[in-house]
Amino acid sequence: MPKLGMQPIRRQALVNAAIAQVGAHGPDVTVAQIARQAGVSSALAHHYFAGKADMFDHAMRHILSEYGAAVRAELGHGGDRVEAVVRASFAPANFRREVVAAWLTFYVQSQKSDTAARLLRVYQGRTRSNLRYGLRARGHPDPAAMAETLAALIDGVYLRAALSGLADPDAATAQVMGVLR
């Protein structure tokens, strides 16, 4: 008999394990490895998710949800919108090695998955919109172009962190804010 109320707990454990395993093994991680870390069987993992791509999609939704919460928290401190987006992008919870690796996998996945591509478009649209809004409020002469530059720089810093294995949140924030100044 199934344990009532376990589905959300197990699904979240699988999402967390997917993020951790992608960080440890890259995109070639198997469902069995993810399930093992989550403490469930591969069969149960397949019961909750349609497959590895579905798990990755849910993992990215989780990461994007945490990122959105970080942006809202930064905005709640009454700071500048542009700085809030940049600080949230490189907050220690969002700029961990395994999260950076998940982003890299997500970018690759978005080339072959409609769901991942849609999630990426939503993320990019919201990021650009927040940056443009903040840049207009700062009186920037070309907020659209600078928003594109800042978004590309954020993505580039993530890419370099993924490739080097080094993720220094303070240095990343300072680098992006230095370009803005």
Phi, psi and omega in degrees: 000132182291148177279122181293138177085000183276338184305308181296326180292314180291320178299316179294322177297320178292321178297313179298320179293322178298316179297313181296318182289324175296321177296324182276323189238355182080189186291348180276008178301149181258160175299324179298318179295318179296313181299317181301314181295325180283348179080028178230169178279160176299322180298319179291323177299318178289336175292320183276331182228148182290344180162189183298318180298320178296319177297316178299318178300315179292324177297317179291324175300320178296313180298317179295325177295317178295321178297313179301319178295323179293320177297313180298321178295317178298318178294329179294339177281358177080017182273182178292138183297318181297312179297325179297317179296315181294313180299319179294322179300325184247019175298145183309324179290331182264348185241032174283155182307314183289328177289320177298317178297322178295321177298316180298316177297321179298317178298318178294316181298327182293344177283340183234356181238125178298322180296313179295321179297320178294316178301319179296317178299318179297312179302310182296319179297316180293319180297311180299318180298314178298318179294315179301314180301312180295322179291323176297317180296331177279353181079025180296137184293333180220076185298326181294314180293318180291325177298318177298317180297313181295319179297318178294322179293318177300312178300318181295321178295321176298316180299314179296321178296320180295319183284329182267339184080003180252129179226098180254101184302318183293316180295321180295315178299314181297321181297312182292317180293330176297321177296319180296318181291000000 
